[in-house]
Coordinates of C-alpha atoms in Angstrom, one line a residue:
M1 CA 18.4 -19.9 83.2
S2 CA 19.2 -18.9 79.6
T3 CA 22.7 -19.9 78.3
M4 CA 22.4 -17.4 75.4
N5 CA 24.2 -14.1 75.8
Y6 CA 21.2 -12.1 74.8
K7 CA 22.1 -9.0 76.9
K8 CA 24.9 -8.0 74.6
Y9 CA 22.3 -7.0 71.9
A10 CA 20.2 -3.8 71.9
P11 CA 16.7 -3.5 70.5
Y12 CA 16.2 -1.7 67.2
P13 CA 14.6 1.7 67.6
T14 CA 11.0 2.1 66.5
V15 CA 9.7 5.0 64.5
G16 CA 6.8 6.0 66.7
L17 CA 4.4 6.5 63.7
K18 CA 1.2 6.6 65.6
D19 CA -1.1 7.3 62.6
R20 CA 0.5 4.7 60.3
T21 CA -1.8 3.8 57.4
W22 CA 0.0 0.9 55.8
P23 CA -1.6 -1.9 57.9
D24 CA -4.9 -1.1 56.2
K25 CA -3.5 -1.2 52.7
T26 CA -3.6 -4.1 50.2
I27 CA -1.4 -4.6 47.2
T28 CA -3.5 -4.4 44.1
K29 CA -0.8 -3.9 41.4
A30 CA 2.7 -5.3 40.9
P31 CA 5.5 -2.9 41.7
I32 CA 8.3 -2.1 39.3
W33 CA 10.6 -5.1 39.5
C34 CA 14.4 -4.9 39.2
S35 CA 16.5 -8.1 39.2
V36 CA 19.9 -7.9 40.9
D37 CA 20.9 -11.5 40.1
L38 CA 23.7 -10.5 37.8
R39 CA 25.3 -8.1 40.3
D40 CA 24.3 -8.7 44.0
G41 CA 23.5 -12.3 43.3
N42 CA 26.7 -12.9 41.3
Q43 CA 29.1 -11.3 43.7
A44 CA 27.8 -13.6 46.4
L45 CA 28.7 -16.8 44.5
P46 CA 31.7 -18.9 45.5
I47 CA 32.5 -19.1 41.8
P48 CA 31.1 -16.0 40.0
M49 CA 29.5 -16.5 36.6
S50 CA 31.5 -16.3 33.5
V51 CA 30.5 -13.8 30.7
D52 CA 28.7 -16.5 28.8
E53 CA 26.9 -17.7 31.9
K54 CA 25.8 -14.1 32.6
V55 CA 24.6 -13.8 29.1
E56 CA 22.5 -16.9 29.4
F57 CA 21.1 -15.7 32.7
F58 CA 20.4 -12.3 31.3
R59 CA 18.3 -13.9 28.5
L60 CA 16.4 -15.8 31.1
L61 CA 15.6 -12.6 33.0
V62 CA 14.4 -11.0 29.8
S63 CA 12.2 -13.9 28.9
V64 CA 10.6 -13.8 32.4
G65 CA 9.6 -10.2 31.7
F66 CA 12.0 -8.0 33.7
K67 CA 12.3 -4.5 32.3
E68 CA 15.0 -3.4 34.7
I69 CA 18.1 -5.6 35.3
E70 CA 21.1 -4.7 37.3
V71 CA 23.8 -6.4 35.2
G72 CA 26.9 -5.7 37.2
F73 CA 29.5 -3.5 38.8
P74 CA 31.5 -2.8 35.6
S75 CA 34.2 -0.7 37.3
A76 CA 35.0 -3.5 39.7
S77 CA 36.6 -6.0 37.3
A78 CA 37.4 -6.7 33.7
T79 CA 34.9 -9.6 33.5
E80 CA 32.1 -7.3 34.7
F81 CA 33.1 -4.6 32.2
A82 CA 33.3 -7.1 29.4
F83 CA 29.9 -8.5 30.1
V84 CA 28.2 -5.1 29.9
R85 CA 30.0 -4.3 26.7
K86 CA 29.0 -7.7 25.2
L87 CA 25.3 -7.0 25.9
I88 CA 25.5 -3.6 24.2
E89 CA 27.8 -4.4 21.3
N90 CA 25.9 -7.7 20.4
N91 CA 22.5 -5.9 20.6
L92 CA 21.3 -8.3 23.3
I93 CA 19.3 -5.7 25.2
P94 CA 15.6 -5.3 24.0
D95 CA 14.5 -1.7 23.5
D96 CA 12.1 -1.9 26.4
V97 CA 14.7 -3.1 28.9
S98 CA 17.0 -0.9 31.0
I99 CA 20.3 -2.3 32.2
Q100 CA 21.4 -1.1 35.6
V101 CA 25.0 -0.7 36.6
L102 CA 26.3 -0.1 40.2
T103 CA 29.1 2.3 41.2
Q104 CA 30.5 3.7 44.4
S105 CA 30.5 7.5 44.7
R106 CA 34.2 7.7 43.5
E107 CA 35.2 9.7 40.4
H108 CA 37.3 7.1 38.6
L109 CA 34.7 4.4 39.2
I110 CA 31.9 6.6 37.9
R111 CA 33.8 7.5 34.8
R112 CA 34.7 3.8 34.1
T113 CA 31.0 3.0 34.6
F114 CA 30.0 5.5 31.9
E115 CA 32.6 3.9 29.5
A116 CA 30.9 0.6 30.1
I117 CA 27.4 1.8 29.2
K118 CA 28.4 3.8 26.1
G119 CA 25.9 3.0 23.3
A120 CA 23.2 1.6 25.6
K121 CA 19.8 2.9 24.7
N122 CA 18.4 2.7 28.2
A123 CA 20.6 2.5 31.4
I124 CA 20.3 3.2 35.0
V125 CA 23.4 4.4 36.8
H126 CA 23.1 3.3 40.4
L127 CA 25.2 5.4 42.7
Y128 CA 25.7 4.5 46.4
N129 CA 27.7 5.4 49.5
S130 CA 27.2 4.2 53.0
T131 CA 25.4 6.5 55.4
S132 CA 24.9 4.4 58.5
R133 CA 26.2 5.4 61.9
Q134 CA 28.4 2.3 62.1
Q135 CA 30.0 3.0 58.7
R136 CA 30.5 6.7 59.5
D137 CA 32.0 6.1 62.9
I138 CA 33.8 2.8 62.5
V139 CA 34.8 2.4 58.9
F140 CA 35.1 5.9 57.4
R141 CA 35.5 8.0 60.5
M142 CA 33.7 10.8 58.7
S143 CA 31.1 13.3 59.9
R144 CA 27.5 13.5 58.6
E145 CA 28.5 16.5 56.4
E146 CA 31.4 14.7 54.9
I147 CA 29.2 11.7 53.9
I148 CA 26.7 14.1 52.3
T149 CA 29.5 15.7 50.3
I150 CA 30.5 12.3 48.9
A151 CA 26.9 11.6 47.8
V152 CA 26.5 15.0 46.2
A153 CA 29.9 14.9 44.4
G154 CA 29.0 11.6 42.9
T155 CA 25.6 12.8 41.8
R156 CA 27.1 15.9 40.2
L157 CA 29.5 13.8 38.2
V158 CA 26.8 11.4 37.0
R159 CA 24.7 14.3 35.9
E160 CA 27.6 15.9 34.0
L161 CA 28.6 12.7 32.3
K162 CA 25.0 12.0 31.3
E163 CA 24.7 15.5 29.8
A164 CA 28.0 15.0 28.0
S165 CA 26.8 11.7 26.6
G166 CA 23.7 13.3 25.1
N167 CA 21.8 10.1 25.9
P168 CA 18.3 10.8 27.4
G169 CA 17.9 7.1 28.1
I170 CA 20.3 7.3 31.1
R171 CA 18.5 7.4 34.4
F172 CA 19.8 7.9 37.9
E173 CA 19.4 5.8 41.1
Y174 CA 20.8 6.7 44.5
S175 CA 21.1 4.4 47.5
P176 CA 22.1 5.5 51.0
E177 CA 23.7 2.1 51.7
S178 CA 22.8 0.6 55.1
F179 CA 19.6 2.6 55.2
T180 CA 18.4 0.4 58.0
G181 CA 21.4 1.5 60.1
T182 CA 21.0 5.2 59.3
E183 CA 19.0 7.7 61.3
L184 CA 15.8 8.5 59.5
E185 CA 16.2 12.3 59.6
Y186 CA 19.8 12.0 58.3
A187 CA 18.9 9.6 55.5
L188 CA 16.3 12.2 54.4
D189 CA 18.9 14.9 54.5
V190 CA 21.2 12.9 52.3
C191 CA 18.5 12.1 49.8
H192 CA 17.3 15.7 49.6
A193 CA 20.8 16.9 48.9
V194 CA 21.1 14.3 46.1
M195 CA 17.7 15.3 44.7
D196 CA 18.8 19.0 44.6
E197 CA 22.0 18.2 42.9
W198 CA 20.3 16.0 40.3
G199 CA 17.5 18.5 39.7
A200 CA 14.8 15.9 40.4
S201 CA 11.4 16.7 39.1
A202 CA 8.2 15.0 37.8
T203 CA 9.8 14.8 34.4
N204 CA 13.3 14.0 35.6
K205 CA 12.7 11.5 38.3
V206 CA 15.3 10.1 40.6
I207 CA 15.2 6.5 41.9
L208 CA 15.8 6.6 45.7
N209 CA 16.6 3.1 46.8
L210 CA 16.3 2.6 50.6
P211 CA 18.0 -0.8 51.2
S212 CA 17.6 -3.1 54.1
T213 CA 21.3 -3.8 53.4
V214 CA 21.3 -5.7 56.7
E215 CA 17.9 -6.8 58.1
L216 CA 17.8 -5.4 61.6
S217 CA 14.2 -5.3 62.6
T218 CA 10.8 -6.8 62.2
P219 CA 9.1 -6.0 58.8
N220 CA 6.6 -3.7 60.4
V221 CA 9.3 -1.3 61.7
Y222 CA 10.8 -1.1 58.2
A223 CA 7.3 -0.4 56.8
D224 CA 7.0 2.5 59.3
R225 CA 10.3 3.9 58.1
I226 CA 9.2 3.7 54.5
E227 CA 5.8 5.4 55.3
W228 CA 7.6 8.1 57.3
F229 CA 10.0 8.7 54.4
C230 CA 7.2 8.9 51.9
R231 CA 5.5 11.5 54.1
H232 CA 8.6 13.7 54.6
I233 CA 10.4 13.5 51.2
K234 CA 9.9 16.7 49.3
N235 CA 8.5 16.6 45.7
R236 CA 7.2 13.0 46.1
D237 CA 6.3 13.0 42.4
A238 CA 9.9 13.5 41.5
V239 CA 10.9 10.2 43.2
L240 CA 10.5 6.5 42.4
L241 CA 10.9 5.0 45.8
S242 CA 12.7 1.6 45.7
V243 CA 13.5 -1.0 48.3
H244 CA 16.2 -3.7 48.3
A245 CA 15.7 -6.1 51.2
H246 CA 18.2 -8.6 52.4
N247 CA 17.2 -11.7 54.4
D248 CA 19.3 -11.7 57.5
R249 CA 16.2 -12.2 59.7
G250 CA 14.5 -14.4 57.2
T251 CA 11.7 -11.9 56.5
A252 CA 12.8 -10.1 53.4
V253 CA 9.7 -11.0 51.4
A254 CA 7.4 -9.7 54.2
T255 CA 9.7 -6.6 54.5
S256 CA 9.2 -5.9 50.8
E257 CA 5.5 -6.6 50.8
L258 CA 4.9 -4.2 53.7
A259 CA 7.2 -1.6 52.1
V260 CA 4.9 -1.6 49.0
M261 CA 1.9 -1.2 51.3
A262 CA 3.8 1.7 52.9
G263 CA 4.3 3.5 49.6
A264 CA 7.3 1.9 47.8
D265 CA 7.0 1.9 44.0
R266 CA 9.8 -0.4 43.1
I267 CA 11.3 -3.7 44.3
E268 CA 14.9 -5.0 43.8
G269 CA 15.5 -8.7 44.4
A270 CA 16.8 -11.9 43.0
L271 CA 15.6 -15.3 41.8
F272 CA 15.4 -17.8 44.6
G273 CA 16.7 -15.1 47.0
N274 CA 20.4 -15.5 45.9
G275 CA 22.7 -12.8 47.4
E276 CA 25.1 -11.8 50.1
R277 CA 24.9 -13.7 53.5
C278 CA 21.3 -14.9 53.8
G279 CA 20.4 -13.6 50.4
N280 CA 18.2 -11.0 48.8
M281 CA 14.5 -10.8 48.7
D282 CA 13.2 -13.6 46.5
I283 CA 11.3 -12.0 43.6
I284 CA 9.7 -15.4 42.6
I285 CA 8.1 -15.7 46.1
M286 CA 6.8 -12.1 46.2
A287 CA 5.5 -12.2 42.6
L288 CA 3.7 -15.5 43.1
N289 CA 2.3 -14.3 46.5
L290 CA 0.7 -11.5 44.5
M291 CA -0.7 -14.0 42.0
T292 CA -2.3 -16.1 44.7
Q293 CA -4.2 -12.9 45.7
G294 CA -5.5 -12.4 42.2
V295 CA -3.0 -9.7 41.3
D296 CA -1.1 -9.9 38.0
P297 CA 2.6 -10.2 39.0
E298 CA 3.6 -8.9 35.5
L299 CA 6.4 -11.5 35.5
D300 CA 6.2 -14.9 33.8
F301 CA 7.0 -17.8 36.2
S302 CA 4.9 -20.3 34.4
N303 CA 7.9 -22.6 33.8
L304 CA 9.7 -22.8 37.2
P305 CA 11.4 -26.1 36.4
H306 CA 13.2 -24.5 33.4
I307 CA 14.1 -21.4 35.5
K308 CA 15.6 -23.6 38.2
Q309 CA 17.6 -25.5 35.6
V310 CA 19.2 -22.3 34.1
Y311 CA 19.7 -20.8 37.6
S312 CA 21.5 -23.9 38.9
R313 CA 23.6 -24.3 35.7
C314 CA 24.8 -20.7 35.7
T315 CA 25.2 -20.1 39.5
R316 CA 26.1 -23.7 40.6
M317 CA 23.6 -23.2 43.4
T318 CA 20.7 -25.5 44.3
V319 CA 17.2 -24.7 45.2
H320 CA 16.1 -26.1 48.6
P321 CA 13.4 -28.8 48.3
R322 CA 11.2 -26.8 50.6
H323 CA 11.7 -23.4 48.9
P324 CA 8.3 -21.8 48.5
Y325 CA 6.7 -22.4 45.1
S326 CA 9.9 -23.7 43.6
G327 CA 11.2 -26.6 45.7
D328 CA 10.9 -30.2 44.6
L329 CA 8.8 -31.1 47.7
V330 CA 6.4 -28.1 47.9
Y331 CA 3.6 -29.7 45.9
T332 CA 4.0 -33.0 47.9
A333 CA 2.1 -34.3 50.9
F334 CA 3.3 -37.2 53.0
S335 CA 0.7 -36.8 55.8
G336 CA -2.3 -39.0 55.3
S337 CA -4.8 -36.2 56.3
H338 CA -3.2 -33.8 53.9
Q339 CA -3.2 -36.3 51.1
D340 CA -6.9 -37.0 51.6
A341 CA -7.7 -33.3 51.6
I342 CA -5.7 -32.6 48.5
S343 CA -7.3 -35.5 46.7
K344 CA -10.8 -34.3 47.5
G345 CA -9.9 -30.7 46.8
M346 CA -8.6 -31.6 43.3
K347 CA -11.8 -33.4 42.5
A348 CA -13.9 -30.5 43.8
H349 CA -11.9 -28.0 41.7
Q350 CA -12.6 -30.1 38.5
R351 CA -16.3 -29.8 39.3
A352 CA -16.3 -26.1 40.2
A353 CA -18.1 -23.8 37.8
D354 CA -16.2 -20.6 38.7
G355 CA -12.7 -22.1 38.2
V356 CA -11.4 -20.4 41.3
W357 CA -8.5 -22.3 42.9
D358 CA -9.6 -23.6 46.3
V359 CA -7.6 -26.7 47.2
P360 CA -6.5 -27.5 50.8
Y361 CA -2.8 -27.2 51.4
L362 CA -2.1 -25.9 47.9
P363 CA -2.2 -22.1 47.7
I364 CA -1.3 -22.2 44.0
D365 CA -2.2 -24.6 41.2
P366 CA 1.1 -26.4 40.4
E367 CA 0.2 -26.3 36.7
D368 CA 0.4 -22.5 36.7
V369 CA 4.1 -22.7 37.5
G370 CA 5.0 -25.5 35.1
C371 CA 4.6 -28.3 37.7
N372 CA 2.2 -31.2 37.6
Y373 CA 0.0 -33.3 39.9
E374 CA 2.0 -36.5 39.6
A375 CA 4.3 -35.6 42.5
I376 CA 1.7 -34.0 44.7
V377 CA 1.1 -37.1 46.9
R378 CA 4.1 -39.1 48.0
I379 CA 3.9 -42.2 50.2
N380 CA 6.0 -42.9 53.3
S381 CA 5.3 -44.1 56.9
Q382 CA 3.3 -40.9 57.6
S383 CA 1.0 -41.4 54.7
G384 CA -2.7 -42.3 54.9
K385 CA -5.1 -44.5 53.0
G386 CA -6.6 -41.5 51.0
G387 CA -3.2 -40.5 49.6
I388 CA -2.4 -44.1 48.7
A389 CA -5.7 -44.4 46.8
Y390 CA -5.0 -41.0 45.1
V391 CA -1.7 -42.2 43.7
L392 CA -3.2 -45.4 42.3
E393 CA -6.1 -43.5 40.7
K394 CA -4.0 -40.7 39.3
E395 CA -1.2 -42.9 37.9
Y396 CA -3.0 -46.2 37.0
G397 CA -6.7 -45.5 37.0
I398 CA -7.4 -47.8 39.9
Q399 CA -10.1 -46.3 42.0
I400 CA -10.0 -48.2 45.3
P401 CA -13.4 -47.8 47.1
K402 CA -13.4 -46.2 50.5
W403 CA -14.3 -49.4 52.3
M404 CA -11.2 -51.1 50.8
Q405 CA -8.8 -48.2 51.4
P406 CA -7.9 -49.1 55.0
D407 CA -7.1 -52.7 53.9
F408 CA -4.6 -51.7 51.3
G409 CA -3.4 -48.8 53.4
A410 CA -2.3 -51.4 56.0
V411 CA -0.4 -53.3 53.4
V412 CA 1.5 -50.2 52.3
Q413 CA 2.1 -49.1 55.9
E414 CA 3.7 -52.4 56.8
V415 CA 6.3 -51.9 54.0
T416 CA 7.0 -48.3 54.8
D417 CA 7.3 -49.0 58.5
R418 CA 9.7 -51.9 57.9
T419 CA 11.9 -50.1 55.3
G420 CA 11.6 -46.5 56.5
E421 CA 11.6 -45.5 52.9
E422 CA 9.3 -43.6 50.6
L423 CA 7.4 -45.6 48.0
S424 CA 7.1 -44.5 44.4
A425 CA 3.8 -44.8 42.5
E426 CA 5.3 -47.7 40.6
Q427 CA 6.2 -49.5 43.9
I428 CA 2.7 -48.9 45.3
H429 CA 1.1 -50.4 42.1
E430 CA 3.4 -53.4 42.3
L431 CA 2.3 -53.9 45.9
F432 CA -1.4 -53.8 44.8
Q433 CA -0.7 -56.3 42.1
K434 CA 1.2 -58.6 44.3
E435 CA -1.3 -58.4 47.3
Y436 CA -4.5 -58.8 45.3
I437 CA -4.2 -59.5 41.6
G438 CA -1.3 -61.9 41.9
A439 CA -2.6 -64.0 44.8
T440 CA -2.8 -67.6 43.4
E441 CA -2.5 -69.8 46.5
P442 CA -4.1 -71.8 47.8
Y443 CA -6.8 -71.3 45.2
L444 CA -6.2 -70.9 41.5
M445 CA -9.0 -70.6 38.9
K446 CA -8.0 -72.5 35.8
K447 CA -11.2 -72.1 33.8
C448 CA -14.6 -70.5 34.3
T449 CA -17.6 -70.2 32.0
I450 CA -20.9 -68.4 32.6
S451 CA -24.3 -69.5 31.1
W452 CA -28.0 -69.1 31.8
S453 CA -30.7 -71.7 32.3
D454 CA -33.4 -69.8 30.5
E455 CA -33.8 -67.5 27.5
D456 CA -33.5 -64.2 29.4
P457 CA -30.0 -63.8 30.8
D458 CA -30.8 -60.3 32.2
R459 CA -33.3 -61.7 34.7
N460 CA -32.0 -61.5 38.3
D461 CA -35.1 -62.4 40.3
E462 CA -34.4 -66.1 40.3
V463 CA -31.6 -68.6 40.3
A464 CA -30.9 -68.7 36.6
T465 CA -27.1 -68.1 36.2
I466 CA -24.8 -71.1 35.9
V467 CA -21.1 -70.9 36.6
S468 CA -18.9 -73.8 35.7
A469 CA -15.4 -73.6 37.2
S470 CA -12.2 -75.7 37.2
M471 CA -10.1 -74.9 40.3
V472 CA -6.9 -75.9 42.1
G473 CA -7.1 -75.9 45.9
P474 CA -5.2 -77.2 48.9
Q475 CA -6.3 -80.8 48.2
G476 CA -5.7 -80.6 44.4
E477 CA -7.9 -79.9 41.5
F478 CA -11.7 -79.8 41.7
S479 CA -14.6 -78.6 39.6
F480 CA -18.1 -77.5 40.2
R481 CA -21.2 -76.3 38.4
A482 CA -23.4 -74.0 40.5
K483 CA -26.5 -71.9 40.0
G484 CA -27.2 -68.4 41.4
N485 CA -29.0 -65.2 40.7
G486 CA -25.9 -63.9 39.0
P487 CA -22.3 -64.9 38.3
L488 CA -21.1 -63.7 41.7
D489 CA -23.8 -65.5 43.6
A490 CA -23.4 -68.7 41.6
F491 CA -19.6 -68.8 42.2
V492 CA -19.9 -68.1 45.9
R493 CA -22.5 -71.0 46.2
G494 CA -20.1 -73.3 44.3
M495 CA -17.1 -72.4 46.4
V496 CA -18.9 -72.7 49.7
S497 CA -20.3 -76.1 48.7
H498 CA -16.9 -77.5 47.7
T499 CA -14.6 -75.9 50.2
G500 CA -16.7 -75.9 53.3
I501 CA -15.7 -72.3 54.0
D502 CA -18.8 -70.3 55.0
F503 CA -18.6 -66.7 53.5
H504 CA -20.7 -64.2 51.7
V505 CA -20.2 -60.9 49.8
D506 CA -20.2 -57.9 52.1
E507 CA -19.1 -55.1 49.7
Y508 CA -18.6 -54.9 46.0
A509 CA -17.5 -52.3 43.4
E510 CA -16.3 -52.3 39.8
H511 CA -15.2 -49.9 37.1
A512 CA -13.4 -49.9 33.8
I513 CA -9.7 -49.0 33.6
G514 CA -9.4 -46.6 30.7
H515 CA -11.9 -45.5 28.1
S516 CA -11.0 -47.4 24.9
S517 CA -13.0 -50.3 23.5
D518 CA -10.4 -52.7 24.8
A519 CA -10.4 -51.3 28.3
M520 CA -10.0 -53.8 31.2
A521 CA -12.4 -54.1 34.0
I522 CA -11.4 -54.2 37.7
A523 CA -13.6 -55.5 40.5
Y524 CA -13.2 -55.0 44.3
I525 CA -14.9 -57.2 46.8
R526 CA -15.0 -57.7 50.5
L527 CA -16.0 -61.1 51.9
S528 CA -17.5 -61.8 55.3
F529 CA -16.6 -65.1 56.9
D530 CA -18.3 -67.0 59.6
D531 CA -15.5 -66.2 62.0
V532 CA -16.4 -62.5 61.5
A533 CA -13.3 -61.8 59.4
L534 CA -13.7 -59.3 56.7
V535 CA -11.2 -59.8 53.8
C536 CA -10.8 -57.8 50.6
G537 CA -9.8 -58.9 47.2
S538 CA -9.5 -57.6 43.6
G539 CA -9.6 -59.0 40.1
I540 CA -8.9 -57.7 36.6
D541 CA -10.3 -59.1 33.4
S542 CA -11.6 -57.9 30.1
N543 CA -15.0 -59.4 31.2
I544 CA -16.4 -57.7 34.3
S545 CA -18.1 -60.9 35.5
L546 CA -14.8 -62.8 35.4
A547 CA -13.1 -59.8 37.1
S548 CA -15.6 -60.1 39.9
I549 CA -15.1 -63.9 40.2
K550 CA -11.3 -63.3 40.3
A551 CA -11.8 -60.8 43.1
I552 CA -13.5 -63.5 45.1
V553 CA -10.6 -65.9 44.6
S554 CA -8.2 -63.1 45.6
A555 CA -10.1 -62.5 48.8
L556 CA -10.2 -66.3 49.6
N557 CA -6.5 -66.5 49.1
R558 CA -5.8 -63.6 51.4
Y559 CA -8.2 -65.1 54.0
K560 CA -6.3 -68.4 54.0
K561 CA -3.0 -66.6 54.1
A562 CA -4.0 -64.7 57.2

């Protein structure tokens, strides 16, 4: 039995658009973008931005590439008015950028708005009044006709003030606020009345913004409403159809994407989804979603860390660590299988001839948005051997062979299980050094020399290599001189003879760390003992033969420790 009082809610009405076409559409071009960070985003902040903070944020938006920026509600406060005037009087608005200002459909507010934009080369006056059934019946207690009268009167005044200004750079936008709560036929009637009053035409377009002021349905229903509207609006070429989605149901990005598929020309939204209640549609997410499909987003988000810094400084808001594309953890994998897949995918991408990004678990290349690979794999108790190996290779050039990865993975796992904490790359490296390179008990090699018993040291088909070693063991110091078919074989023979431990080399690998002439060599070894134990070791030296011998000592020490 459900304890939730779900019966008090009614389902949102569907459109009944049987021949809808938007599901078969794809987005092949970026829409017209309009940032509402400085208006809708700002009015949602616990502490609104100061004039100087808004200027800094405006400059950020310009640098990203926005050509339409809603800068405020200048008739609402002295701060808002002063900010718009500062932009204009200090020539901070590029010639190809239109500032957008919001006003209710009230005479004194519209007049004050025109005072604010005086001298602006390009400006959009955004007029709105609420048209929804709830607002008409509960808030205003007005009829449909009275609401239309408000919209038309405001439009008339905007047209008259534009004509009086003599500024052809002033454009007009109208929003039937709470479009999602407005009957479709009635919303169309309101917009037609506004278009008639404005004199909308192909050369004098009106922006009709159909906002999801409150998100009330699944995105497909909103898309149906947009397609229906596009079909029924008269003089479609006289209209730029805009949408402004809020995120009350958590689907604002999907709502906006489907709206574009359904015919919308323009998208309003905010960086990181800032805005009233659950926020606005996140333009960063939608733009980068387009990019991952091979579509030019026509906005530059190649330095997300810088954008986040400015955003947080100006708004005093933080970006969630799991925020798509932008969060601190979105290019990070803790799961072992994910880590292994990412590591292999990165290497495959480096070898790929076509350059097309195709890496598991990463829909976008972090470098394309100003991030890097260093933080992609993070190690905790959920991590696997592949991810641990990836960290050491990426950060320190240590390429642990696959047969040794489970051994070191168990070492790391013991620490993360015991502490419950994440390990940094530096801590993982320290663990490797301590477990393998720094193992000095019970065996310590004090001195080791390699020589050959004939004139051809490269021969390996006979016992011709001599290893002389001075060692410290459980019983004290000892020395030996042993022959083998190579340094490894000779050292193993000497240690078996003098310690009584029966073992042989089961696996071996080596490589240089770095590419310079003074690069160090690292060797990895796995020894098999007569009690069927398999133990790994590693050694580092400027001489690869000595690195190999050190790896044997490392494995012997780990065997005795076990």
